[in-house]
C-alpha cells in the first residue's frame, strides 16, 4: 500500500518526466534555453545521487517509471485481476541489463558529439522509458529495479551509505555506511560500479588540453570536406577512451583481489567480498567532479522551470531569477573535491577491512588481505586527484 506522501511524490515525478520530455521534444533547440539538458544532466544525474547519499534510496519514491508501473498495477488490481510478471527473470543475467543502461547513458553524455541537443535527449528518454516500463511489465517492478534499471541499481547502492533506510514500511536510522556491510555476489555489480567510476574519471580527463588536441587532430582533416565522418570518428574515439577508463577501474580492482587472494591463500575469489567498498568511492568521484556544476548550473533550473520550452513564459514567476555564478570560490571547490576523494577512499578502505575481519578468522590473514586493497585505494585516489588537477 502506498502512503499519501509517496503518491504525491510519484504524481510530481511523472509530471516532471512529461514536462522534460515535452521540452526536449518541442522546446527551443538551444540547450541553454531548454529545461531538458539542465534537468537531465544536472538536477537528475547529480542531484539524485547526492540526495541518496543523505536520505537513502529516494529513487524508489521519485522514479517516474516506478510511479507509472505502480499506477498501472493499482488500476489492474482495482478491476479484480491479479497483477503478475509475464516471465521469470534469468538469474544468470544478474545486473548486466542495468550495466548496459547506465553505459548507454554515460556514452550519450560523454561520447556523443552533441549530448545537450534536446531532440537527442527526447529520443533517449523515450527509449529508456520504453525499456524500463517493459522490464517492469515482463519481470516485475522490484525485480527490474534491482537488476535491470540502471539508475535504480546505482542510486540504490549509493543509498546504502545513508543513515536512513526503509524497513517494513517505516523509516529507520542506522550508522552511515553500515548498509554496505556484507558480500555482493550479484553478477554485473562490478561492471556497474566500474562504469560509474570510470566515466567520471574520463569526463575529467576529456576536458584536458591533451585529449582535446587529440580530438582536434582526428577531426581536422574532415571538418571541411566531410564533417559527418569527422564527427563519427570523434564520437568513436571518445567512446573508446571512456571504455578504456572503465576497464582500467575494473581491472585494477580485479588485480587487487587476485593479489589479496594470493597473500592469504584463500580458496575462492575475493571479488564479491570487497565489492561494496567501491560504492563510497563512486559517490566521492561524483561529488568531487560535479559539486560545482550542481551548485552553479543547478541554479539555472529555477528560471527554466518557469519557461521549460524556451517560449518566454513565466509559469512560476521565477523566469527572472538570475543565478549567482560567483557563489563558489576556486579554493572552496578544490577543498570539496579533495575532501570528497579522501573521505570516500578512507570509507572504502574501512569497509574492505571490516569485511576482511568477517571473512578471515586469523587476524594476520585479514591484515595481509588489505595490503592490496590499500594499494588500490591509493591508486584510485591519486588517479582522481591527477584528473582533477589536469582539468
PDB file of C-alpha atoms in Angstrom, residues 17-304:
ATOM      1  CA  UNK A  17       9.013  13.424 -16.754  1.00  0.00           C
ATOM      2  CA  UNK A  18       6.251  14.617 -19.047  1.00  0.00           C
ATOM      3  CA  UNK A  19       7.423  18.225 -18.804  1.00  0.00           C
ATOM      4  CA  UNK A  20      11.068  17.379 -19.502  1.00  0.00           C
ATOM      5  CA  UNK A  21      10.080  15.116 -22.393  1.00  0.00           C
ATOM      6  CA  UNK A  22       7.876  17.837 -23.867  1.00  0.00           C
ATOM      7  CA  UNK A  23      10.688  20.377 -23.518  1.00  0.00           C
ATOM      8  CA  UNK A  24      13.153  18.018 -25.202  1.00  0.00           C
ATOM      9  CA  UNK A  25      10.732  17.138 -27.978  1.00  0.00           C
ATOM     10  CA  UNK A  26       9.131  20.507 -28.770  1.00  0.00           C
ATOM     11  CA  UNK A  27      11.118  23.175 -26.931  1.00  0.00           C
ATOM     12  CA  UNK A  28      13.825  25.545 -28.122  1.00  0.00           C
ATOM     13  CA  UNK A  29      16.785  23.697 -29.601  1.00  0.00           C
ATOM     14  CA  UNK A  30      19.176  25.975 -27.685  1.00  0.00           C
ATOM     15  CA  UNK A  31      20.226  23.816 -24.705  1.00  0.00           C
ATOM     16  CA  UNK A  32      20.632  26.901 -22.519  1.00  0.00           C
ATOM     17  CA  UNK A  33      17.011  27.937 -23.148  1.00  0.00           C
ATOM     18  CA  UNK A  34      15.564  24.431 -22.786  1.00  0.00           C
ATOM     19  CA  UNK A  35      14.854  22.753 -19.444  1.00  0.00           C
ATOM     20  CA  UNK A  36      15.707  19.205 -20.574  1.00  0.00           C
ATOM     21  CA  UNK A  37      19.568  19.297 -20.666  1.00  0.00           C
ATOM     22  CA  UNK A  38      19.918  21.047 -17.286  1.00  0.00           C
ATOM     23  CA  UNK A  39      17.309  18.809 -15.680  1.00  0.00           C
ATOM     24  CA  UNK A  40      18.723  15.532 -17.017  1.00  0.00           C
ATOM     25  CA  UNK A  41      22.466  16.147 -16.659  1.00  0.00           C
ATOM     26  CA  UNK A  42      22.487  18.312 -13.513  1.00  0.00           C
ATOM     27  CA  UNK A  43      19.339  18.058 -11.374  1.00  0.00           C
ATOM     28  CA  UNK A  44      18.760  14.360 -12.049  1.00  0.00           C
ATOM     29  CA  UNK A  45      22.173  12.838 -12.772  1.00  0.00           C
ATOM     30  CA  UNK A  46      23.999  14.701  -9.990  1.00  0.00           C
ATOM     31  CA  UNK A  47      21.233  15.738  -7.623  1.00  0.00           C
ATOM     32  CA  UNK A  48      19.633  12.332  -7.085  1.00  0.00           C
ATOM     33  CA  UNK A  49      22.910  10.552  -6.113  1.00  0.00           C
ATOM     34  CA  UNK A  50      23.718  13.336  -3.642  1.00  0.00           C
ATOM     35  CA  UNK A  51      20.192  13.120  -2.226  1.00  0.00           C
ATOM     36  CA  UNK A  52      20.545   9.336  -1.989  1.00  0.00           C
ATOM     37  CA  UNK A  53      23.810   9.763  -0.092  1.00  0.00           C
ATOM     38  CA  UNK A  54      21.968  11.715   2.609  1.00  0.00           C
ATOM     39  CA  UNK A  55      18.433  10.284   2.670  1.00  0.00           C
ATOM     40  CA  UNK A  56      18.844   6.747   1.372  1.00  0.00           C
ATOM     41  CA  UNK A  57      17.190   5.099  -1.635  1.00  0.00           C
ATOM     42  CA  UNK A  58      14.905   8.016  -2.515  1.00  0.00           C
ATOM     43  CA  UNK A  59      14.759   6.962  -6.165  1.00  0.00           C
ATOM     44  CA  UNK A  60      12.264   4.247  -5.286  1.00  0.00           C
ATOM     45  CA  UNK A  61       9.777   7.016  -4.434  1.00  0.00           C
ATOM     46  CA  UNK A  62      10.955   9.520  -7.058  1.00  0.00           C
ATOM     47  CA  UNK A  63      11.254   7.271 -10.118  1.00  0.00           C
ATOM     48  CA  UNK A  64       8.603   8.226 -12.677  1.00  0.00           C
ATOM     49  CA  UNK A  65       8.853   4.774 -14.271  1.00  0.00           C
ATOM     50  CA  UNK A  66       8.163   3.068 -10.951  1.00  0.00           C
ATOM     51  CA  UNK A  67       5.284   5.507 -10.447  1.00  0.00           C
ATOM     52  CA  UNK A  68       3.767   4.633 -13.817  1.00  0.00           C
ATOM     53  CA  UNK A  69       4.164   0.919 -13.104  1.00  0.00           C
ATOM     54  CA  UNK A  70       2.609   1.294  -9.637  1.00  0.00           C
ATOM     55  CA  UNK A  71      -0.305   3.178 -11.158  1.00  0.00           C
ATOM     56  CA  UNK A  72      -0.839   0.512 -13.803  1.00  0.00           C
ATOM     57  CA  UNK A  73      -0.786  -2.250 -11.175  1.00  0.00           C
ATOM     58  CA  UNK A  74      -3.234  -0.329  -8.995  1.00  0.00           C
ATOM     59  CA  UNK A  75      -5.681   0.086 -11.879  1.00  0.00           C
ATOM     60  CA  UNK A  76      -5.289  -3.564 -12.887  1.00  0.00           C
ATOM     61  CA  UNK A  77      -5.964  -4.827  -9.373  1.00  0.00           C
ATOM     62  CA  UNK A  78      -8.917  -2.450  -8.957  1.00  0.00           C
ATOM     63  CA  UNK A  79     -10.555  -4.351 -11.788  1.00  0.00           C
ATOM     64  CA  UNK A  80     -10.373  -7.503  -9.680  1.00  0.00           C
ATOM     65  CA  UNK A  81      -7.462  -9.126 -11.516  1.00  0.00           C
ATOM     66  CA  UNK A  82      -4.125 -10.175 -10.081  1.00  0.00           C
ATOM     67  CA  UNK A  83      -1.019  -8.360 -11.360  1.00  0.00           C
ATOM     68  CA  UNK A  84       1.755 -10.845 -12.072  1.00  0.00           C
ATOM     69  CA  UNK A  85       5.016 -10.650 -14.058  1.00  0.00           C
ATOM     70  CA  UNK A  86       4.892 -12.142 -17.523  1.00  0.00           C
ATOM     71  CA  UNK A  87       8.166 -14.035 -17.116  1.00  0.00           C
ATOM     72  CA  UNK A  88      10.776 -15.133 -14.598  1.00  0.00           C
ATOM     73  CA  UNK A  89      13.953 -13.086 -14.661  1.00  0.00           C
ATOM     74  CA  UNK A  90      17.001 -15.167 -15.735  1.00  0.00           C
ATOM     75  CA  UNK A  91      19.289 -15.007 -12.697  1.00  0.00           C
ATOM     76  CA  UNK A  92      22.353 -15.616 -14.852  1.00  0.00           C
ATOM     77  CA  UNK A  93      21.883 -12.092 -16.254  1.00  0.00           C
ATOM     78  CA  UNK A  94      22.493 -10.579 -12.829  1.00  0.00           C
ATOM     79  CA  UNK A  95      22.678  -6.806 -13.160  1.00  0.00           C
ATOM     80  CA  UNK A  96      24.018  -6.752 -16.697  1.00  0.00           C
ATOM     81  CA  UNK A  97      20.889  -5.081 -18.144  1.00  0.00           C
ATOM     82  CA  UNK A  98      21.458  -2.243 -15.653  1.00  0.00           C
ATOM     83  CA  UNK A  99      25.101  -2.050 -16.750  1.00  0.00           C
ATOM     84  CA  UNK A 100      24.045  -1.685 -20.391  1.00  0.00           C
ATOM     85  CA  UNK A 101      21.520   1.014 -19.491  1.00  0.00           C
ATOM     86  CA  UNK A 102      23.979   3.023 -17.415  1.00  0.00           C
ATOM     87  CA  UNK A 103      26.733   2.640 -20.005  1.00  0.00           C
ATOM     88  CA  UNK A 104      24.393   3.893 -22.733  1.00  0.00           C
ATOM     89  CA  UNK A 105      23.551   6.982 -20.698  1.00  0.00           C
ATOM     90  CA  UNK A 106      27.137   7.964 -19.915  1.00  0.00           C
ATOM     91  CA  UNK A 107      28.079   7.262 -23.542  1.00  0.00           C
ATOM     92  CA  UNK A 108      25.415   9.739 -24.632  1.00  0.00           C
ATOM     93  CA  UNK A 109      26.679  12.285 -22.114  1.00  0.00           C
ATOM     94  CA  UNK A 110      30.425  11.902 -22.663  1.00  0.00           C
ATOM     95  CA  UNK A 111      30.998  10.390 -26.107  1.00  0.00           C
ATOM     96  CA  UNK A 112      28.219  11.700 -28.332  1.00  0.00           C
ATOM     97  CA  UNK A 113      29.155  14.878 -30.192  1.00  0.00           C
ATOM     98  CA  UNK A 114      26.042  16.833 -29.161  1.00  0.00           C
ATOM     99  CA  UNK A 115      24.761  15.391 -25.860  1.00  0.00           C
ATOM    100  CA  UNK A 116      22.822  18.524 -24.875  1.00  0.00           C
ATOM    101  CA  UNK A 117      20.754  18.559 -28.063  1.00  0.00           C
ATOM    102  CA  UNK A 118      17.146  18.489 -26.782  1.00  0.00           C
ATOM    103  CA  UNK A 119      15.957  16.296 -29.648  1.00  0.00           C
ATOM    104  CA  UNK A 120      18.632  13.706 -28.901  1.00  0.00           C
ATOM    105  CA  UNK A 121      17.556  13.763 -25.260  1.00  0.00           C
ATOM    106  CA  UNK A 122      13.924  13.278 -26.285  1.00  0.00           C
ATOM    107  CA  UNK A 123      14.861  10.112 -28.157  1.00  0.00           C
ATOM    108  CA  UNK A 124      16.991   8.865 -25.252  1.00  0.00           C
ATOM    109  CA  UNK A 125      14.188   9.497 -22.747  1.00  0.00           C
ATOM    110  CA  UNK A 126      11.704   7.669 -24.957  1.00  0.00           C
ATOM    111  CA  UNK A 127      13.954   4.627 -25.396  1.00  0.00           C
ATOM    112  CA  UNK A 128      14.869   4.435 -21.715  1.00  0.00           C
ATOM    113  CA  UNK A 129      11.229   4.820 -20.661  1.00  0.00           C
ATOM    114  CA  UNK A 130      10.156   2.036 -23.015  1.00  0.00           C
ATOM    115  CA  UNK A 131      12.832  -0.353 -21.751  1.00  0.00           C
ATOM    116  CA  UNK A 132      12.158   0.475 -18.080  1.00  0.00           C
ATOM    117  CA  UNK A 133       8.405   0.011 -18.355  1.00  0.00           C
ATOM    118  CA  UNK A 134       8.715  -3.129 -20.484  1.00  0.00           C
ATOM    119  CA  UNK A 135      11.197  -4.606 -17.989  1.00  0.00           C
ATOM    120  CA  UNK A 136       8.835  -3.978 -15.076  1.00  0.00           C
ATOM    121  CA  UNK A 137       5.927  -5.444 -17.013  1.00  0.00           C
ATOM    122  CA  UNK A 138       7.886  -8.525 -18.014  1.00  0.00           C
ATOM    123  CA  UNK A 139       9.724  -9.326 -14.785  1.00  0.00           C
ATOM    124  CA  UNK A 140       8.043  -7.324 -12.031  1.00  0.00           C
ATOM    125  CA  UNK A 141       8.690  -3.888 -10.589  1.00  0.00           C
ATOM    126  CA  UNK A 142      11.035  -4.870  -7.767  1.00  0.00           C
ATOM    127  CA  UNK A 143      12.992  -7.373  -9.841  1.00  0.00           C
ATOM    128  CA  UNK A 144      13.654  -4.943 -12.687  1.00  0.00           C
ATOM    129  CA  UNK A 145      14.583  -2.110 -10.310  1.00  0.00           C
ATOM    130  CA  UNK A 146      17.097  -4.338  -8.541  1.00  0.00           C
ATOM    131  CA  UNK A 147      18.639  -5.815 -11.690  1.00  0.00           C
ATOM    132  CA  UNK A 148      17.712  -4.014 -14.891  1.00  0.00           C
ATOM    133  CA  UNK A 149      17.024  -0.323 -14.291  1.00  0.00           C
ATOM    134  CA  UNK A 150      20.485   1.243 -14.363  1.00  0.00           C
ATOM    135  CA  UNK A 151      19.717   4.370 -12.355  1.00  0.00           C
ATOM    136  CA  UNK A 152      17.704   2.467  -9.751  1.00  0.00           C
ATOM    137  CA  UNK A 153      20.536  -0.020  -9.169  1.00  0.00           C
ATOM    138  CA  UNK A 154      23.230   2.663  -8.869  1.00  0.00           C
ATOM    139  CA  UNK A 155      21.176   5.006  -6.701  1.00  0.00           C
ATOM    140  CA  UNK A 156      20.129   2.069  -4.538  1.00  0.00           C
ATOM    141  CA  UNK A 157      23.763   1.137  -3.885  1.00  0.00           C
ATOM    142  CA  UNK A 158      24.632   4.748  -3.034  1.00  0.00           C
ATOM    143  CA  UNK A 159      21.597   4.933  -0.754  1.00  0.00           C
ATOM    144  CA  UNK A 160      23.086   2.158   1.383  1.00  0.00           C
ATOM    145  CA  UNK A 161      25.605   4.714   2.648  1.00  0.00           C
ATOM    146  CA  UNK A 162      22.923   6.958   4.135  1.00  0.00           C
ATOM    147  CA  UNK A 163      21.975   6.998   7.836  1.00  0.00           C
ATOM    148  CA  UNK A 164      18.333   6.426   6.865  1.00  0.00           C
ATOM    149  CA  UNK A 165      16.685   3.405   5.280  1.00  0.00           C
ATOM    150  CA  UNK A 166      13.202   1.993   4.853  1.00  0.00           C
ATOM    151  CA  UNK A 167      12.378  -1.258   6.628  1.00  0.00           C
ATOM    152  CA  UNK A 168       8.947  -2.866   6.783  1.00  0.00           C
ATOM    153  CA  UNK A 169       7.370   0.357   5.570  1.00  0.00           C
ATOM    154  CA  UNK A 170       8.990   2.502   8.256  1.00  0.00           C
ATOM    155  CA  UNK A 171      11.947   4.877   8.178  1.00  0.00           C
ATOM    156  CA  UNK A 172      14.865   3.587  10.268  1.00  0.00           C
ATOM    157  CA  UNK A 173      18.078   5.237  11.421  1.00  0.00           C
ATOM    158  CA  UNK A 174      21.444   3.466  11.258  1.00  0.00           C
ATOM    159  CA  UNK A 175      25.126   4.304  11.354  1.00  0.00           C
ATOM    160  CA  UNK A 176      26.341   5.682   7.996  1.00  0.00           C
ATOM    161  CA  UNK A 177      27.995   3.090   5.717  1.00  0.00           C
ATOM    162  CA  UNK A 178      26.652   0.110   7.709  1.00  0.00           C
ATOM    163  CA  UNK A 179      24.301  -0.636   4.825  1.00  0.00           C
ATOM    164  CA  UNK A 180      27.375  -1.642   2.814  1.00  0.00           C
ATOM    165  CA  UNK A 181      28.372  -4.426   5.183  1.00  0.00           C
ATOM    166  CA  UNK A 182      28.343  -7.920   3.740  1.00  0.00           C
ATOM    167  CA  UNK A 183      29.074  -9.601   0.446  1.00  0.00           C
ATOM    168  CA  UNK A 184      27.790  -8.706  -3.030  1.00  0.00           C
ATOM    169  CA  UNK A 185      27.585 -11.735  -5.325  1.00  0.00           C
ATOM    170  CA  UNK A 186      25.162 -10.489  -7.963  1.00  0.00           C
ATOM    171  CA  UNK A 187      26.738 -10.644 -11.417  1.00  0.00           C
ATOM    172  CA  UNK A 188      27.380  -7.324 -13.126  1.00  0.00           C
ATOM    173  CA  UNK A 189      27.769  -5.220  -9.975  1.00  0.00           C
ATOM    174  CA  UNK A 190      31.495  -4.693 -10.540  1.00  0.00           C
ATOM    175  CA  UNK A 191      30.840  -3.631 -14.137  1.00  0.00           C
ATOM    176  CA  UNK A 192      28.161  -1.184 -12.997  1.00  0.00           C
ATOM    177  CA  UNK A 193      30.448   0.435 -10.424  1.00  0.00           C
ATOM    178  CA  UNK A 194      33.314   0.489 -12.937  1.00  0.00           C
ATOM    179  CA  UNK A 195      31.069   2.382 -15.372  1.00  0.00           C
ATOM    180  CA  UNK A 196      30.136   4.854 -12.648  1.00  0.00           C
ATOM    181  CA  UNK A 197      33.766   5.399 -11.603  1.00  0.00           C
ATOM    182  CA  UNK A 198      35.455   5.178 -14.979  1.00  0.00           C
ATOM    183  CA  UNK A 199      33.033   7.532 -16.710  1.00  0.00           C
ATOM    184  CA  UNK A 200      33.647  10.279 -14.147  1.00  0.00           C
ATOM    185  CA  UNK A 201      37.395   9.858 -14.494  1.00  0.00           C
ATOM    186  CA  UNK A 202      37.106  10.028 -18.260  1.00  0.00           C
ATOM    187  CA  UNK A 203      34.897  13.117 -18.046  1.00  0.00           C
ATOM    188  CA  UNK A 204      37.642  14.863 -16.102  1.00  0.00           C
ATOM    189  CA  UNK A 205      40.394  13.728 -18.452  1.00  0.00           C
ATOM    190  CA  UNK A 206      38.382  14.585 -21.579  1.00  0.00           C
ATOM    191  CA  UNK A 207      38.484  18.252 -20.567  1.00  0.00           C
ATOM    192  CA  UNK A 208      42.284  18.385 -20.630  1.00  0.00           C
ATOM    193  CA  UNK A 209      44.171  20.031 -23.454  1.00  0.00           C
ATOM    194  CA  UNK A 210      45.864  16.694 -24.202  1.00  0.00           C
ATOM    195  CA  UNK A 211      42.571  14.981 -25.025  1.00  0.00           C
ATOM    196  CA  UNK A 212      41.095  17.987 -26.810  1.00  0.00           C
ATOM    197  CA  UNK A 213      44.196  18.267 -29.004  1.00  0.00           C
ATOM    198  CA  UNK A 214      43.868  14.573 -29.891  1.00  0.00           C
ATOM    199  CA  UNK A 215      40.241  15.013 -30.943  1.00  0.00           C
ATOM    200  CA  UNK A 216      41.152  18.099 -32.979  1.00  0.00           C
ATOM    201  CA  UNK A 217      43.833  16.156 -34.854  1.00  0.00           C
ATOM    202  CA  UNK A 218      41.395  13.336 -35.593  1.00  0.00           C
ATOM    203  CA  UNK A 219      38.581  15.599 -36.762  1.00  0.00           C
ATOM    204  CA  UNK A 220      40.710  18.220 -38.512  1.00  0.00           C
ATOM    205  CA  UNK A 221      41.133  16.558 -41.934  1.00  0.00           C
ATOM    206  CA  UNK A 222      37.349  16.108 -42.297  1.00  0.00           C
ATOM    207  CA  UNK A 223      35.990  19.432 -40.984  1.00  0.00           C
ATOM    208  CA  UNK A 224      35.567  20.995 -44.428  1.00  0.00           C
ATOM    209  CA  UNK A 225      35.105  18.101 -46.856  1.00  0.00           C
ATOM    210  CA  UNK A 226      33.184  15.565 -44.766  1.00  0.00           C
ATOM    211  CA  UNK A 227      32.188  16.832 -41.301  1.00  0.00           C
ATOM    212  CA  UNK A 228      29.926  13.830 -40.715  1.00  0.00           C
ATOM    213  CA  UNK A 229      32.892  11.449 -40.871  1.00  0.00           C
ATOM    214  CA  UNK A 230      34.918  13.674 -38.561  1.00  0.00           C
ATOM    215  CA  UNK A 231      32.071  13.773 -36.044  1.00  0.00           C
ATOM    216  CA  UNK A 232      31.714   9.982 -36.175  1.00  0.00           C
ATOM    217  CA  UNK A 233      35.456   9.481 -35.607  1.00  0.00           C
ATOM    218  CA  UNK A 234      35.417  11.852 -32.626  1.00  0.00           C
ATOM    219  CA  UNK A 235      32.451  10.005 -31.137  1.00  0.00           C
ATOM    220  CA  UNK A 236      34.146   6.620 -31.673  1.00  0.00           C
ATOM    221  CA  UNK A 237      37.382   7.895 -30.126  1.00  0.00           C
ATOM    222  CA  UNK A 238      35.571   9.293 -27.111  1.00  0.00           C
ATOM    223  CA  UNK A 239      33.643   6.051 -26.685  1.00  0.00           C
ATOM    224  CA  UNK A 240      36.889   4.070 -26.825  1.00  0.00           C
ATOM    225  CA  UNK A 241      38.509   6.401 -24.319  1.00  0.00           C
ATOM    226  CA  UNK A 242      35.616   6.155 -21.885  1.00  0.00           C
ATOM    227  CA  UNK A 243      35.532   2.375 -22.230  1.00  0.00           C
ATOM    228  CA  UNK A 244      39.275   2.287 -21.560  1.00  0.00           C
ATOM    229  CA  UNK A 245      38.843   4.160 -18.287  1.00  0.00           C
ATOM    230  CA  UNK A 246      36.032   1.814 -17.259  1.00  0.00           C
ATOM    231  CA  UNK A 247      38.204  -1.219 -17.998  1.00  0.00           C
ATOM    232  CA  UNK A 248      41.151   0.215 -16.060  1.00  0.00           C
ATOM    233  CA  UNK A 249      38.951   0.723 -12.988  1.00  0.00           C
ATOM    234  CA  UNK A 250      37.572  -2.823 -13.196  1.00  0.00           C
ATOM    235  CA  UNK A 251      40.938  -4.478 -13.929  1.00  0.00           C
ATOM    236  CA  UNK A 252      42.609  -2.592 -11.073  1.00  0.00           C
ATOM    237  CA  UNK A 253      40.013  -3.966  -8.657  1.00  0.00           C
ATOM    238  CA  UNK A 254      40.272  -7.492 -10.050  1.00  0.00           C
ATOM    239  CA  UNK A 255      44.063  -7.312  -9.813  1.00  0.00           C
ATOM    240  CA  UNK A 256      43.904  -6.168  -6.176  1.00  0.00           C
ATOM    241  CA  UNK A 257      41.536  -9.015  -5.297  1.00  0.00           C
ATOM    242  CA  UNK A 258      43.812 -11.521  -7.057  1.00  0.00           C
ATOM    243  CA  UNK A 259      46.829 -10.302  -5.092  1.00  0.00           C
ATOM    244  CA  UNK A 260      44.870 -10.363  -1.828  1.00  0.00           C
ATOM    245  CA  UNK A 261      43.815 -13.932  -2.508  1.00  0.00           C
ATOM    246  CA  UNK A 262      47.408 -14.992  -3.150  1.00  0.00           C
ATOM    247  CA  UNK A 263      48.567 -13.236   0.000  1.00  0.00           C
ATOM    248  CA  UNK A 264      46.276 -15.297   2.223  1.00  0.00           C
ATOM    249  CA  UNK A 265      45.817 -18.434   0.103  1.00  0.00           C
ATOM    250  CA  UNK A 266      42.047 -18.004   0.020  1.00  0.00           C
ATOM    251  CA  UNK A 267      40.194 -20.981  -1.520  1.00  0.00           C
ATOM    252  CA  UNK A 268      37.803 -18.808  -3.537  1.00  0.00           C
ATOM    253  CA  UNK A 269      37.689 -15.469  -5.299  1.00  0.00           C
ATOM    254  CA  UNK A 270      37.583 -12.372  -3.086  1.00  0.00           C
ATOM    255  CA  UNK A 271      35.960 -10.205  -5.764  1.00  0.00           C
ATOM    256  CA  UNK A 272      32.435 -10.303  -4.253  1.00  0.00           C
ATOM    257  CA  UNK A 273      33.746  -9.901  -0.709  1.00  0.00           C
ATOM    258  CA  UNK A 274      35.148  -6.375  -1.088  1.00  0.00           C
ATOM    259  CA  UNK A 275      32.961  -5.124  -3.934  1.00  0.00           C
ATOM    260  CA  UNK A 276      30.784  -2.816  -1.844  1.00  0.00           C
ATOM    261  CA  UNK A 277      33.895  -0.903  -0.771  1.00  0.00           C
ATOM    262  CA  UNK A 278      33.795   0.725  -4.219  1.00  0.00           C
ATOM    263  CA  UNK A 279      30.427   2.386  -3.575  1.00  0.00           C
ATOM    264  CA  UNK A 280      31.779   5.232  -1.369  1.00  0.00           C
ATOM    265  CA  UNK A 281      34.454   5.879  -3.985  1.00  0.00           C
ATOM    266  CA  UNK A 282      31.828   6.072  -6.724  1.00  0.00           C
ATOM    267  CA  UNK A 283      29.843   8.777  -4.934  1.00  0.00           C
ATOM    268  CA  UNK A 284      33.069  10.520  -3.879  1.00  0.00           C
ATOM    269  CA  UNK A 285      34.027  10.854  -7.535  1.00  0.00           C
ATOM    270  CA  UNK A 286      30.587  12.276  -8.341  1.00  0.00           C
ATOM    271  CA  UNK A 287      30.809  14.872  -5.553  1.00  0.00           C
ATOM    272  CA  UNK A 288      34.420  15.776  -6.341  1.00  0.00           C
ATOM    273  CA  UNK A 289      33.902  16.186 -10.048  1.00  0.00           C
ATOM    274  CA  UNK A 290      30.375  17.579 -10.255  1.00  0.00           C
ATOM    275  CA  UNK A 291      29.906  19.529  -7.000  1.00  0.00           C
ATOM    276  CA  UNK A 292      30.495  22.918  -8.594  1.00  0.00           C
ATOM    277  CA  UNK A 293      28.319  22.029 -11.592  1.00  0.00           C
ATOM    278  CA  UNK A 294      25.423  21.091  -9.307  1.00  0.00           C
ATOM    279  CA  UNK A 295      25.680  24.289  -7.262  1.00  0.00           C
ATOM    280  CA  UNK A 296      26.227  26.692 -10.160  1.00  0.00           C
ATOM    281  CA  UNK A 297      24.455  25.155 -13.152  1.00  0.00           C
ATOM    282  CA  UNK A 298      21.701  23.785 -10.929  1.00  0.00           C
ATOM    283  CA  UNK A 299      20.578  27.358 -10.243  1.00  0.00           C
ATOM    284  CA  UNK A 300      19.514  27.687 -13.879  1.00  0.00           C
ATOM    285  CA  UNK A 301      16.801  25.072 -13.288  1.00  0.00           C
ATOM    286  CA  UNK A 302      14.830  27.679 -11.305  1.00  0.00           C
ATOM    287  CA  UNK A 303      14.176  30.101 -14.201  1.00  0.00           C
ATOM    288  CA  UNK A 304      13.963  27.232 -16.696  1.00  0.00           C
TER     289      UNK A 304
END
